Short mmCIF file of C-alpha atoms and ligand atoms in Angstrom, two decimals:
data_model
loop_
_atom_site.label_atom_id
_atom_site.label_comp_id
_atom_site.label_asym_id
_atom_site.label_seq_id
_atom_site.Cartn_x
_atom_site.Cartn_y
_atom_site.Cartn_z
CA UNK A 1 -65.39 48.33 -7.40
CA UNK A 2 -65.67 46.55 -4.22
CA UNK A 3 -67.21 47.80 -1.05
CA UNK A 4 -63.85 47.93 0.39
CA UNK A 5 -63.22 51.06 -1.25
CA UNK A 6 -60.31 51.06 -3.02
CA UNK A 7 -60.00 46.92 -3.71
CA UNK A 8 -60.47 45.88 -7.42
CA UNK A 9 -60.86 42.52 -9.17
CA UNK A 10 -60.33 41.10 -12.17
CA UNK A 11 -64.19 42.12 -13.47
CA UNK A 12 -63.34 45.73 -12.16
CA UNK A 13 -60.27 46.07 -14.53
CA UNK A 14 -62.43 44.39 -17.81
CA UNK A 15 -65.17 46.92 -17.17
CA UNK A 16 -63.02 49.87 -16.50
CA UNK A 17 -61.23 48.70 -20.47
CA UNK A 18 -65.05 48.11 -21.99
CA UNK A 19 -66.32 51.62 -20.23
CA UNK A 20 -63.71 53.74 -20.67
CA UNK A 21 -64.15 54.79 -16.93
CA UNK A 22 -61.81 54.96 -14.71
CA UNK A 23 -62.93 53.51 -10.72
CA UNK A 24 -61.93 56.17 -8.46
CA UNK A 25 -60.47 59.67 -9.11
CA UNK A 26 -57.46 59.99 -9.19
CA UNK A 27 -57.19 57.07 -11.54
CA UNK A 28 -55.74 53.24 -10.39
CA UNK A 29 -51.49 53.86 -11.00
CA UNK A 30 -50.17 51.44 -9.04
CA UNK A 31 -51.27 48.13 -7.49
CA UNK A 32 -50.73 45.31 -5.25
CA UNK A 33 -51.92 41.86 -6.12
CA UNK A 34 -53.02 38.97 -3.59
CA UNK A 35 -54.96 36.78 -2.13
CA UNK A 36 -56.10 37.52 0.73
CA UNK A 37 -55.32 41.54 0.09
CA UNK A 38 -57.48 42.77 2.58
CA UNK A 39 -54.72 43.22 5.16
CA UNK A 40 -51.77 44.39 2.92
CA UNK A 41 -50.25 47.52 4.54
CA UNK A 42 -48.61 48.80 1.16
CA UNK A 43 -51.18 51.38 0.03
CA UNK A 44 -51.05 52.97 3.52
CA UNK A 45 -47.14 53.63 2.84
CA UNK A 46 -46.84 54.01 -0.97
CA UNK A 47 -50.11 56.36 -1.59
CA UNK A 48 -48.52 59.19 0.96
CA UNK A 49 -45.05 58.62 -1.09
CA UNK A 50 -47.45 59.23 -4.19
CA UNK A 51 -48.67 62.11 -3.07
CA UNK A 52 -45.31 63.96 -1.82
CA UNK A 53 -43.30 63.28 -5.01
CA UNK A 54 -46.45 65.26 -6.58
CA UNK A 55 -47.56 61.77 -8.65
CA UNK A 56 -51.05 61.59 -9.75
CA UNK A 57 -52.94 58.50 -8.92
CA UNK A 58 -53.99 55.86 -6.55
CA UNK A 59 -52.19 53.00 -5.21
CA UNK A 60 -55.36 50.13 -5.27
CA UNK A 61 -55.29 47.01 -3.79
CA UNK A 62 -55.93 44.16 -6.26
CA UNK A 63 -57.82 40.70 -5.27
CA UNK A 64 -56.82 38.01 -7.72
CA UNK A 65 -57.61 34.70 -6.05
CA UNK A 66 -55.19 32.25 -5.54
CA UNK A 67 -56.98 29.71 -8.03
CA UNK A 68 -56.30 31.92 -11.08
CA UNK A 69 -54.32 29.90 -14.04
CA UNK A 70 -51.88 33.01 -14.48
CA UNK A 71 -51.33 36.64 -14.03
CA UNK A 72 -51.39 37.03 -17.97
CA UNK A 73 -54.65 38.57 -18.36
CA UNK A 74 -54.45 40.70 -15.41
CA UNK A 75 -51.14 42.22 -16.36
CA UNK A 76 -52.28 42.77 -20.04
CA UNK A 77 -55.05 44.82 -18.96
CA UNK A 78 -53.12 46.52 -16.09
CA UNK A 79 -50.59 47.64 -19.05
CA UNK A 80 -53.31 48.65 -21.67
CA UNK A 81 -55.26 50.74 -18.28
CA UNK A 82 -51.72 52.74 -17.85
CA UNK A 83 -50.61 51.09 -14.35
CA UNK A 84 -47.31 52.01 -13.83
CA UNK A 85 -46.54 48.99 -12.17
CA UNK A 86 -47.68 46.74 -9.16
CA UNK A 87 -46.09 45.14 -5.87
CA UNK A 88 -47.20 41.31 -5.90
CA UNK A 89 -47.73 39.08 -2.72
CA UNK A 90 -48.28 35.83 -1.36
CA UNK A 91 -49.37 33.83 -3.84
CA UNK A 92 -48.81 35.45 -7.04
CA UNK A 93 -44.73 35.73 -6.69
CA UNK A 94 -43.87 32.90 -8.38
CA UNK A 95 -46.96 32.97 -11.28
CA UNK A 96 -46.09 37.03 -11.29
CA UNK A 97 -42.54 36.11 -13.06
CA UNK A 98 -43.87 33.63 -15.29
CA UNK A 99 -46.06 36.42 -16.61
CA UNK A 100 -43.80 38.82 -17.33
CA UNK A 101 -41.87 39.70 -20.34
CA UNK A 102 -38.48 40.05 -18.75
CA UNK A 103 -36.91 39.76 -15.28
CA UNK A 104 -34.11 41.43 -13.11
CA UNK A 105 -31.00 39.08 -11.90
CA UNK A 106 -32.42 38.98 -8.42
CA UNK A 107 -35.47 37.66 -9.50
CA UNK A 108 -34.37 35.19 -11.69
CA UNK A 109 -31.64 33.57 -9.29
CA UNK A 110 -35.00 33.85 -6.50
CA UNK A 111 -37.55 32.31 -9.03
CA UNK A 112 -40.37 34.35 -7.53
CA UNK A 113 -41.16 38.58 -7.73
CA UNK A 114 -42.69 41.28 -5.87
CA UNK A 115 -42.58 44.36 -7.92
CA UNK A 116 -43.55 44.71 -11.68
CA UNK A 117 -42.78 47.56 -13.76
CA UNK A 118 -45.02 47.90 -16.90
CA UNK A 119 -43.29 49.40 -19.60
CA UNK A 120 -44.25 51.83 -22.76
CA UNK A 121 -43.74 49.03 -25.33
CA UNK A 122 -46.60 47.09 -23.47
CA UNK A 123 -44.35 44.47 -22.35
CA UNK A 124 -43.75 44.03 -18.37
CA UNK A 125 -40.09 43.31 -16.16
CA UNK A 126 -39.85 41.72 -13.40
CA UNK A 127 -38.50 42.71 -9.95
CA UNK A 128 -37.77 41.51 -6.58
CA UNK A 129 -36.86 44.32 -4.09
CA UNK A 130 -37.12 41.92 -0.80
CA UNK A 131 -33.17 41.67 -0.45
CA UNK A 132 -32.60 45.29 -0.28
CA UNK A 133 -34.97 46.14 2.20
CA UNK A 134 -33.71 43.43 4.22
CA UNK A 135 -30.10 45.01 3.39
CA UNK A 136 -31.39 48.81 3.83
CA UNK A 137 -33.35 47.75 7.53
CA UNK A 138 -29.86 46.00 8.52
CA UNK A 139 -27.99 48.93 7.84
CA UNK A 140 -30.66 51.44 9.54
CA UNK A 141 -31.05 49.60 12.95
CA UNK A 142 -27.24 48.66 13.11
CA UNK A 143 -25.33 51.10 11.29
CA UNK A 144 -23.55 48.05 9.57
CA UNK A 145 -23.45 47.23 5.81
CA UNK A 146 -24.11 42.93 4.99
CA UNK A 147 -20.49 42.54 3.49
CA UNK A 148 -18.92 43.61 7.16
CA UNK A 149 -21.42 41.22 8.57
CA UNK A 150 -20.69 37.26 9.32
CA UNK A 151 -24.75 36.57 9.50
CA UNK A 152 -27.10 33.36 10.40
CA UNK A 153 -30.42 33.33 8.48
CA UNK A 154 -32.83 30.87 10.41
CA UNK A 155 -35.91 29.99 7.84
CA UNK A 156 -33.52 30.33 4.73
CA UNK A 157 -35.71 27.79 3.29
CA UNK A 158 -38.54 30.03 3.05
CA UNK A 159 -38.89 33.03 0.33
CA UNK A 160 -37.64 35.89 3.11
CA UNK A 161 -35.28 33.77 4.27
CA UNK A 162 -33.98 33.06 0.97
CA UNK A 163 -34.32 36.75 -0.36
CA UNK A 164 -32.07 37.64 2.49
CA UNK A 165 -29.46 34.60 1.90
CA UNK A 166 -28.94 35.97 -1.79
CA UNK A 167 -28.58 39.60 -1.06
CA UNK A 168 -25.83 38.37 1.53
CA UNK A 169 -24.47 36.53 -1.13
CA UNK A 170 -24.80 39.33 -3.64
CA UNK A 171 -23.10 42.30 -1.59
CA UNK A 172 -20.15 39.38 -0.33
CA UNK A 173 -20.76 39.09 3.33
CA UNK A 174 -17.58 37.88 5.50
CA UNK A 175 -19.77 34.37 6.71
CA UNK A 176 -23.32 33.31 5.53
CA UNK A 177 -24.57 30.18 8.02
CA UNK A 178 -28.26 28.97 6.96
CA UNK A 179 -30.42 27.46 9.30
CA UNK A 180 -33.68 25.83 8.65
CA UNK A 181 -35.90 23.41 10.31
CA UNK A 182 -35.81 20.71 7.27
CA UNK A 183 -32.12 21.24 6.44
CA UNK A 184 -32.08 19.41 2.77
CA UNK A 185 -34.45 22.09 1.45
CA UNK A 186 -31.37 24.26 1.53
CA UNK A 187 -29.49 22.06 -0.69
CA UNK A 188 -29.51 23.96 -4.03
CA UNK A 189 -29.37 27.30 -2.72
CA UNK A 190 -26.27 26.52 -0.78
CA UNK A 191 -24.66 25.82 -4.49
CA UNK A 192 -25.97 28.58 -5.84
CA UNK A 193 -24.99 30.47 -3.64
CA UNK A 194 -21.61 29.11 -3.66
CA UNK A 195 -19.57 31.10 -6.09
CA UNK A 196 -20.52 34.14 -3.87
CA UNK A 197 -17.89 32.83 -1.23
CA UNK A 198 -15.07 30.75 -3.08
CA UNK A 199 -12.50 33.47 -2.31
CA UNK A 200 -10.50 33.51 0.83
CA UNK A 201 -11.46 36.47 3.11
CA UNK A 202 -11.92 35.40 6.26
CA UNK A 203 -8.93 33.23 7.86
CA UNK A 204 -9.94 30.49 10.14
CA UNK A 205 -11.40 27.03 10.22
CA UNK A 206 -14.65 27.87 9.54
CA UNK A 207 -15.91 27.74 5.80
CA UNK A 208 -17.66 30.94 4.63
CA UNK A 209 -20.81 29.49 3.92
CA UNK A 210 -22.21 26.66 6.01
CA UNK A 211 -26.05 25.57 6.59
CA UNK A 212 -26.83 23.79 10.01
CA UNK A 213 -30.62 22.07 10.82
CA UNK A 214 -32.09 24.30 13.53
CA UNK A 215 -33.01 21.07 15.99
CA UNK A 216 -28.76 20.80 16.01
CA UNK A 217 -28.04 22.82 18.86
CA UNK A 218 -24.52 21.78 19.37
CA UNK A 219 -23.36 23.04 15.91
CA UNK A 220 -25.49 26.03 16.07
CA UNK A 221 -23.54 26.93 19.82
CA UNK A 222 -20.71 26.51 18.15
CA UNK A 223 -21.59 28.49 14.74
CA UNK A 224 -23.15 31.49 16.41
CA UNK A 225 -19.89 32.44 18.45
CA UNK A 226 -18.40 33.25 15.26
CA UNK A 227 -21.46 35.32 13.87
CA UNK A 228 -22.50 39.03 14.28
CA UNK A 229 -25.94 39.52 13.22
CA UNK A 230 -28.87 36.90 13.49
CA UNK A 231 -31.98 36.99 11.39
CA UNK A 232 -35.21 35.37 12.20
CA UNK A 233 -36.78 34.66 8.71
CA UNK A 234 -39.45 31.88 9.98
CA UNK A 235 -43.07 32.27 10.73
CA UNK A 236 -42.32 31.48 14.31
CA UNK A 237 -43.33 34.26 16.86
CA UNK A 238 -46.41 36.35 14.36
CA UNK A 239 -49.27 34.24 16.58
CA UNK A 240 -50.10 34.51 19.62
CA UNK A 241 -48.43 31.83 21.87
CA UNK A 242 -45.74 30.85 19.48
CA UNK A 243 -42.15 30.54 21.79
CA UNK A 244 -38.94 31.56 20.06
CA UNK A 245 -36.96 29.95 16.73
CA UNK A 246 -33.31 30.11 18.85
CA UNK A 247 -32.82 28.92 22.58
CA UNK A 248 -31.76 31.73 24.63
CA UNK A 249 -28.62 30.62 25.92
CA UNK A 250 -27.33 30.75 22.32
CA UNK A 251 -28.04 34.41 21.92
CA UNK A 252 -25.08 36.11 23.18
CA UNK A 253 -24.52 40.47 24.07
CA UNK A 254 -22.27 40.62 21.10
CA UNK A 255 -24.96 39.88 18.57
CA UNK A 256 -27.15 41.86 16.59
CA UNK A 257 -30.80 40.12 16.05
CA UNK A 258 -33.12 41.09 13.55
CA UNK A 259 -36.28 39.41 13.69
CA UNK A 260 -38.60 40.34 10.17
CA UNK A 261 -41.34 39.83 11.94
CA UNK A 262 -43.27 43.45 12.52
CA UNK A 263 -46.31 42.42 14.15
CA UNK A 264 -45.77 41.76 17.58
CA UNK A 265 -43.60 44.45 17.44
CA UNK A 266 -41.38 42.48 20.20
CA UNK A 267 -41.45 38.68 19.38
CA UNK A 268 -39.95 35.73 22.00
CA UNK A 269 -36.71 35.77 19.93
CA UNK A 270 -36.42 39.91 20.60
CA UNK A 271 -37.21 40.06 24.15
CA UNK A 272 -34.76 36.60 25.01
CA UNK A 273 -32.21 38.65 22.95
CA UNK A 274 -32.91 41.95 24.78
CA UNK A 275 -32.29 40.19 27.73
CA UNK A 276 -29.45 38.39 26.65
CA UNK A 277 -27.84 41.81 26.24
CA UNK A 278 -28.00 41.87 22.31
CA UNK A 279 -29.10 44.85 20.59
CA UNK A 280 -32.28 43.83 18.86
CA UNK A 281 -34.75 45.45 15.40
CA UNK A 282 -37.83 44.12 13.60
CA UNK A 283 -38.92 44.03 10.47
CA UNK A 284 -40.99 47.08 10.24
CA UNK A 285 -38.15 49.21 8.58
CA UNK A 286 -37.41 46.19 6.09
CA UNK A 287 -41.22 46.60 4.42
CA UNK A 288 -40.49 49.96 4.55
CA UNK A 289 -37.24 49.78 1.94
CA UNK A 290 -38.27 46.96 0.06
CA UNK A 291 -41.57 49.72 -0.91
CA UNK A 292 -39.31 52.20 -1.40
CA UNK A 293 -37.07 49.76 -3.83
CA UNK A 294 -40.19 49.38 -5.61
CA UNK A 295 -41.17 52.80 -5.72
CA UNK A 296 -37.90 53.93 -7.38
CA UNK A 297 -38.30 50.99 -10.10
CA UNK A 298 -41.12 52.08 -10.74
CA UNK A 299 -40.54 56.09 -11.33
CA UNK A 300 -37.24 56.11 -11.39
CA UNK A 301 -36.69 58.38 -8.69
CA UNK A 302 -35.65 58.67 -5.20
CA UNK A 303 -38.26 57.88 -2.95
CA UNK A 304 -39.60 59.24 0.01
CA UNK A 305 -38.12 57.13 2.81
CA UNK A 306 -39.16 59.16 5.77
CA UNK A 307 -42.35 59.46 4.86
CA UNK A 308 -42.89 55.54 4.19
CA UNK A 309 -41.56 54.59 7.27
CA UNK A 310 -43.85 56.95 9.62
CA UNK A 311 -47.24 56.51 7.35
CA UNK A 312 -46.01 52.60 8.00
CA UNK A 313 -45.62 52.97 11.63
CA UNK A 314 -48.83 55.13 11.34
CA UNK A 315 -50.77 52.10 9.82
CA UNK A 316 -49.42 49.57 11.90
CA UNK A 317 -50.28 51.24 15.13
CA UNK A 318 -54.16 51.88 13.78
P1 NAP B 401 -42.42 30.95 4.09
O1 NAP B 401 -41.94 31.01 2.67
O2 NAP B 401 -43.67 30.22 4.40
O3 NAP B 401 -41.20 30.37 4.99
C1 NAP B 401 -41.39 29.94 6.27
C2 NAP B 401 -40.04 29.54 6.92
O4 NAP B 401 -40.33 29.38 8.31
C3 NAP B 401 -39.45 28.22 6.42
O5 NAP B 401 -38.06 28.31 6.47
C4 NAP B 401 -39.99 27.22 7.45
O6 NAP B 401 -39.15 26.08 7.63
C5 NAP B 401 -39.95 28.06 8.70
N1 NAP B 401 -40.86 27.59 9.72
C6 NAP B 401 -42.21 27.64 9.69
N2 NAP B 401 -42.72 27.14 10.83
C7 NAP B 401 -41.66 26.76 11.59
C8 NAP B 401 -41.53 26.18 12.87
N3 NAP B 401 -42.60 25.89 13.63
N4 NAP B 401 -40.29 25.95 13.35
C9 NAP B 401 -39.21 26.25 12.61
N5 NAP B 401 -39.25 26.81 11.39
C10 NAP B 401 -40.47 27.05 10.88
O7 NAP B 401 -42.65 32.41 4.64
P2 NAP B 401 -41.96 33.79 4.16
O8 NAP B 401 -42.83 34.46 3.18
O9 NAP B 401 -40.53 33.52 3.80
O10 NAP B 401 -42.05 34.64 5.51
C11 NAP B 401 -41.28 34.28 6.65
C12 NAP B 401 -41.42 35.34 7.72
O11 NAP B 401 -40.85 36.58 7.28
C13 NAP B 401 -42.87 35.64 8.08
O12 NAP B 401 -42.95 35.82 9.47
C14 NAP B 401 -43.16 36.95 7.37
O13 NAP B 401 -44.13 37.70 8.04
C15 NAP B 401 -41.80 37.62 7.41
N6 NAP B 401 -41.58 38.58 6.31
C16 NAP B 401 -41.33 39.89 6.62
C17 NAP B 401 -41.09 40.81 5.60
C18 NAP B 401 -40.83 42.24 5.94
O14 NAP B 401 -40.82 43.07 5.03
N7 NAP B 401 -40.57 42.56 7.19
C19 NAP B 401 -41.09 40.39 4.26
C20 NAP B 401 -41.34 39.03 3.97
C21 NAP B 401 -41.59 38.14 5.01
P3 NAP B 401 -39.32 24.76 6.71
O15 NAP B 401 -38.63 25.08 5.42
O16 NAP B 401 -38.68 23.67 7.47
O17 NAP B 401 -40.81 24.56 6.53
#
């Protein structure tokens, strides 16, 4: 084990198999995998959730480094060691459902996973709980459910972005309009996504699905009158200095503007949109649910929300 104390590698796992010994007491259960890992805030919210459902075992942080050839190994021993399962991050998503035995819908259509469950059998599925906590944070800050929503993603061409575009998709949202600072990247997801919004619910000029290239500001004026909720799903506003994704002027009191960004707590986009007169959340509550998704994939029982989001609010705050 690694000085960092509860941080394993690859050489950790193989001599834990060849001694017979487990690292720490309670044993390894669940893990997270990435590289860098040193920052992930998932143990801080799913080992407290261990500990109130009355599971024993420790959630460990796992540093693979981004160079490895695949997560084959690593999930082989995992599964022989008696890990439950594992949350994945950047940038094992993608190599994380190549490696495993079977996948869910969501991850399939996405291409890329955060949340394996190892099963009895020895073979692994695949999971990606990022739409639902983007779905269950909506629905906590707002009080609104996506299909009652006519929503603009900006950043759909990145994974969040896209996570959230196909749970919108999934759950039949009134208008989906995807935004994204190289436009053509959107492309194939927009035909994917298509079948999700052939049918007629909404009457009106405007199609039900439309993607605009954020430097158009005269079609996104025009597009965001007729939307409800905004999402910021680009990197734009987590450093220091960065501005906001959206002019202000386009930001009107009627929307909602969720910004999955958690740290600033307040980014450019929230306080234009605050001061637009638009009610405004972050994306705090969205890691929250998508742990909790994983947690109940993984045990196959309700989790405990409350406590995940104030050990999360507890971390982030330390
Ligand atoms: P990603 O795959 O790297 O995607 C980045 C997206 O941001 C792309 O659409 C990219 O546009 C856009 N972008 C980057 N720089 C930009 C700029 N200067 N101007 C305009 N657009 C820009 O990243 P990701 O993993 O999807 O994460 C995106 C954000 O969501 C991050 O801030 C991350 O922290 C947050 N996130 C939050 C949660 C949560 O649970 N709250 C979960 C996942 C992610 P191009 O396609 O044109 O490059």
């Amino acid at each position: 084990m690694t000085a960092n104390n509860f941080t394993l590698t690859l050489d950790d796992l193989r001599q834990w198999r060849d001694g017979g010994t487990a690292p720490c007491d309670p044993r390894p259960l669940i893990g997270v995998i990435g590289d860098p890992i040193s920052h992930s805030l998932s143990p801080a919210m799913q080992q407290p959730a261990l500990d109130e459902a009355g599971i024993e075992g420790r959630y460990v942080k796992i540093h693979i480094p981004k160079n490895v050839e695949s997560l084959d190994e690593c999930f082989a021993l995992m599964s022989e060691l008696g890990f439950q399962g594992t949350n994945i991050t950047i940038p094992h998503k993608e190599a994380a459902l190549a490696a495993s035995t079977k996948a869910d819908s969501v991850s399939t259509i996405m291409g890329v996973a955060n949340t394996i469950l190892f099963l009895a059998d020895g073979t692994s599925k695949a999971y990606n709980t990022d739409g639902v906590g983007f779905a269950g944070a909506v629905r906590d800050a707002f009080l609104m459910d996506l299909r009652d929503l006519r929503i603009a993603i900006i950043g759909t061409g990145g994974g969040a972005g896209k996570a959230a575009a196909i749970k919108c998709g999934m759950d039949g949202c009134e208008r989906l309009v995807m935004i994204n600072r190289t436009v053509e990247k959107l492309r194939p997801l927009a035909e994917q996504l298509g079948p999700y919004f052939r049918d007629d619910r909404l009457h009106g000029p405007s199609d039900r699905i439309a993607t605009i290239a954020l430097a158009d500001t005269a079609a996104l004026q025009e597009a965001l009158e007729e939307i409800d909720l905004i999402v910021n799903a680009t990197s734009v506003g987590l450093k220091a200095g960065d501005g906001s994704p959206l002019p202000a002027h386009l930001i009107r009191p009627h929307h909602m503007v969720f910004d999955m960004i958690y740290a600033p707590p307040k980014t450019p986009l929230l306080i234009d949109a605050e001061e637009q007169g638009a009610r405004i959340a972050n994306g705090a509550n969205m890691l929250a649910h998508q742990g909790a998704a994983s947690f109940a994939i993984w045990f196959g029982k309700a989790p405990p929300v409350a406590t995940m989001k104030s050990a999360l609010a507890a971390a982030m705050q330390a």
